[in-house]
C-alpha positions as a Markdown table, in Angstrom:
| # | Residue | x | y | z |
|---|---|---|---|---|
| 1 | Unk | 0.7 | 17.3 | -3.8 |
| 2 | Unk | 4.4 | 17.2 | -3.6 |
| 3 | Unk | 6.8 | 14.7 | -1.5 |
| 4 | Unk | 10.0 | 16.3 | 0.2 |
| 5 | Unk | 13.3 | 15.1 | -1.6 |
| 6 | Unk | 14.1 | 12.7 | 0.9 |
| 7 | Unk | 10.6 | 11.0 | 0.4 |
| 8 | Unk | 10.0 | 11.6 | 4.2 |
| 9 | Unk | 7.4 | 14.4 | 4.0 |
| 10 | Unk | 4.3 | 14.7 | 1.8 |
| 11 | Unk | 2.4 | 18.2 | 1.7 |
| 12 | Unk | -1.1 | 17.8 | 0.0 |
| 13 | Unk | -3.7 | 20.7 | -0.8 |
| 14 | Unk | -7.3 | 20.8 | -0.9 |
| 15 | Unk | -9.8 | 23.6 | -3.2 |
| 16 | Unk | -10.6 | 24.4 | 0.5 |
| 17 | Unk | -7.3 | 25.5 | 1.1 |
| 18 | Unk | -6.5 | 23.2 | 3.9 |
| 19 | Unk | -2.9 | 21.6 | 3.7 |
| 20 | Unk | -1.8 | 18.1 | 5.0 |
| 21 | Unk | 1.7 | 17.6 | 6.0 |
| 22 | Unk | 2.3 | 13.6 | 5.8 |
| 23 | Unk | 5.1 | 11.9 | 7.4 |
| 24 | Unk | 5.2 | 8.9 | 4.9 |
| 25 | Unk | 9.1 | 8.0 | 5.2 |
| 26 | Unk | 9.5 | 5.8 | 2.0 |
| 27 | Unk | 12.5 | 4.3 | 1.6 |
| 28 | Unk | 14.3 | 4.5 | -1.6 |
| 29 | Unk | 16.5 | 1.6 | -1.5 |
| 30 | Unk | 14.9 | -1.1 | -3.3 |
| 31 | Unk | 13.9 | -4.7 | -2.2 |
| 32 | Unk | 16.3 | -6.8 | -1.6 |
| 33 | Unk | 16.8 | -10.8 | -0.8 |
| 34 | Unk | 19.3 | -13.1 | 0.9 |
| 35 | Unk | 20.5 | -15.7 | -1.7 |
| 36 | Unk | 19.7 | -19.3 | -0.5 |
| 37 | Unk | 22.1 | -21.0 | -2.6 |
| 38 | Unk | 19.6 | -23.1 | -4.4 |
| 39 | Unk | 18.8 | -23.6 | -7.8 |
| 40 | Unk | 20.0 | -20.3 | -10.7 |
| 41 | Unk | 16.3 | -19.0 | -10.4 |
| 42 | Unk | 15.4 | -19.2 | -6.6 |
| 43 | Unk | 15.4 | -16.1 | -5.4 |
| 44 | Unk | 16.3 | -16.2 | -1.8 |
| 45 | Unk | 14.5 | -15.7 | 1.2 |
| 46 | Unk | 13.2 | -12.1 | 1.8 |
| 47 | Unk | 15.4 | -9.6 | 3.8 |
| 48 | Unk | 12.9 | -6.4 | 4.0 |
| 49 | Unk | 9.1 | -5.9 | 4.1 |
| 50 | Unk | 7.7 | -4.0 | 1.5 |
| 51 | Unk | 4.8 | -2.2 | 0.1 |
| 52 | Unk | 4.3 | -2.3 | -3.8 |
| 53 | Unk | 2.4 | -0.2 | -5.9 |
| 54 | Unk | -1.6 | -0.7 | -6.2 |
| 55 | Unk | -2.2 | -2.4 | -9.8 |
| 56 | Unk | -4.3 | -1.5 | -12.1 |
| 57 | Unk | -3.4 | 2.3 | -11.2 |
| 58 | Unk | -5.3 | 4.1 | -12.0 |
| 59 | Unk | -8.1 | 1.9 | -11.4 |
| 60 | Unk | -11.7 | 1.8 | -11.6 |
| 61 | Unk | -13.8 | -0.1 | -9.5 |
| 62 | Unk | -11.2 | -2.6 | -8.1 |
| 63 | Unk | -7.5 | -2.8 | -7.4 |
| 64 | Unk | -4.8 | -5.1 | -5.8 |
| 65 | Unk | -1.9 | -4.3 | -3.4 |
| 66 | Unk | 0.7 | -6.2 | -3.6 |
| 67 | Unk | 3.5 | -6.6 | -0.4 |
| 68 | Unk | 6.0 | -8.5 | 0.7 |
| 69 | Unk | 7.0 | -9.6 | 4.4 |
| 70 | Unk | 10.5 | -10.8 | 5.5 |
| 71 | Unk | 8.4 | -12.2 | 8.8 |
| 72 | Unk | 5.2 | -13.2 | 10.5 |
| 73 | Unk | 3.3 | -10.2 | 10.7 |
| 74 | Unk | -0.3 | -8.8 | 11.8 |
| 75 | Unk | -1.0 | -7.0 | 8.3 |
| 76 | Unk | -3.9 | -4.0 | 8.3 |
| 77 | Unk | -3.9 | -2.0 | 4.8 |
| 78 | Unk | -5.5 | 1.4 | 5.6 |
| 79 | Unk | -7.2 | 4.0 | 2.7 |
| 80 | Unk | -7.0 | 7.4 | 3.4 |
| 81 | Unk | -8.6 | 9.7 | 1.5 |
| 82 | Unk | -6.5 | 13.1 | 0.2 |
| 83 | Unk | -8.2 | 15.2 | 3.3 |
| 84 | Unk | -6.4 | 12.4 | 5.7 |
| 85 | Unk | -9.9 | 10.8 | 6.7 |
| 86 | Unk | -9.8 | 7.1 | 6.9 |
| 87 | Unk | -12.0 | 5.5 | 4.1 |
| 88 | Unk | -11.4 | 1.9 | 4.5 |
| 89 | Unk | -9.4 | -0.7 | 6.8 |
| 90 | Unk | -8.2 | -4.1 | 5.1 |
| 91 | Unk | -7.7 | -6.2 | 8.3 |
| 92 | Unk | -5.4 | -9.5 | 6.5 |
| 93 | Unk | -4.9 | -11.3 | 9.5 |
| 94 | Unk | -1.4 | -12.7 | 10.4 |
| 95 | Unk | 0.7 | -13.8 | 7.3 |
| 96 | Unk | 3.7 | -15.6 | 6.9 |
| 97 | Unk | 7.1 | -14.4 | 5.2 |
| 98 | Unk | 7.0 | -14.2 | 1.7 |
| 99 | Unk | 5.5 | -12.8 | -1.2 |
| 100 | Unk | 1.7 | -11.7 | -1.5 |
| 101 | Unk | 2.3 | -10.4 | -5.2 |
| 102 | Unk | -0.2 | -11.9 | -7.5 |
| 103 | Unk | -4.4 | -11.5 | -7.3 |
| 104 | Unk | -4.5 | -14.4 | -5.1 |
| 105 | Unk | -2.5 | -13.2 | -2.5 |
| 106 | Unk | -1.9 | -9.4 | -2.8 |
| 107 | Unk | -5.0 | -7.3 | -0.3 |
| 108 | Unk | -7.6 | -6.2 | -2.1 |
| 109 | Unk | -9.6 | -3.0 | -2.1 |
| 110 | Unk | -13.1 | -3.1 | -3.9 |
| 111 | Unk | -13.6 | 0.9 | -4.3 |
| 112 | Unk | -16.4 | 0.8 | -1.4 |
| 113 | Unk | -15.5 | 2.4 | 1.7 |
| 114 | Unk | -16.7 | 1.2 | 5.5 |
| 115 | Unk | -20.1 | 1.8 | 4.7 |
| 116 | Unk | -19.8 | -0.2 | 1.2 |
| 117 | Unk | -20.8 | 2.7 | -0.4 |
| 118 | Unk | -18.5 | 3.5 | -3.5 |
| 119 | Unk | -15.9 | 6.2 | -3.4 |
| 120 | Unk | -15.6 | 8.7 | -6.1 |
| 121 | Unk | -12.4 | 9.4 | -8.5 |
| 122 | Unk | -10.0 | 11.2 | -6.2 |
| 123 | Unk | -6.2 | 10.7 | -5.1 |
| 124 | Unk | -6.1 | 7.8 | -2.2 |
| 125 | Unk | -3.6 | 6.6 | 0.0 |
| 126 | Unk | -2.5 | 2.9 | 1.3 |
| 127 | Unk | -0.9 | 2.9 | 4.3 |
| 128 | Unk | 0.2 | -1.2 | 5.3 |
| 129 | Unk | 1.1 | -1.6 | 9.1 |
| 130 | Unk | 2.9 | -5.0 | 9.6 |
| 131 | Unk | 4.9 | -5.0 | 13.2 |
| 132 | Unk | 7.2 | -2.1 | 13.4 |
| 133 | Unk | 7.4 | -1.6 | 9.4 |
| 134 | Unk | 4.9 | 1.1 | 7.8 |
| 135 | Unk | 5.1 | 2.5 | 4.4 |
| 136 | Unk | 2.4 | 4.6 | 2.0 |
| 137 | Unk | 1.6 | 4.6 | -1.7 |
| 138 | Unk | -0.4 | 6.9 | -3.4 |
| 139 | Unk | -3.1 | 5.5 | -5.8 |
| 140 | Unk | -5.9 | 6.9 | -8.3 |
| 141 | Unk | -9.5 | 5.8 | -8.9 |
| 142 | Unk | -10.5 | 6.8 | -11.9 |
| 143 | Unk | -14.8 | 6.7 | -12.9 |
């Protein structure tokens, strides 16, 4: 597995030999807010959606993703699995802006895939869709 320089392209291999080129486009700014003005430890309101990194990762059987939206949004979190197939989709609904950080908030994958069955250790990928913004994080499950 290896991601272009520009973190717009991700090749990944299989024992098969089958390669998947990934058009994944992650930015490499970093988040950023828009001061409100208010109180030395208020943050501001956000400026830019954003996908964070699964935690615990690796993980083993559960895990939390953690995102951030900077407006209303339709969220869907989609697993992939390393051969591209679609393991899982996390429908969340519309959400407000704002942070979805913590374990109350943040989407969260059980390890089970459509059929509930559980998947086995391998290299997955999130992808979150909310309106025009997309973004994709790599994640391990460890048994």
């Amino acid at each position: 597995m290896s991601f272009s320089p520009n973190g717009k392209w991700l090749a990944t291999g299989s024992v098969d030999g089958t390669v998947l080129l990934w058009e994944v486009d992650i930015p490499i700014e970093t988040r950023a807010v828009n001061h409100t003005g208010k109180a030395m430890d208020t943050w501001g309101d956000i400026k830019q959606t954003d996908l964070f990194q699964n935690y615990p990762n690796p993980f083993n059987p559960e895990t939390w993703i953690p995102f951030c939206l900077s407006s209303s949004s339709d969220v869907m979190i989609k697993i992939y699995s390393m051969k591209g197939e679609l393991v899982r989709k996390i429908d969340l609904g519309q959400r407000q802006p704002g942070d979805y950080l913590d374990r109350q908030k943040a989407a969260y994958w059980d390890g089970r895939n459509e059929s509930g069955e559980q998947v086995a250790s391998n290299i997955y990928f999130t992808v979150m869709e909310a309106g025009e913004f997309k973004s994709v994080r790599k994640m391990v499950m460890v048994r």
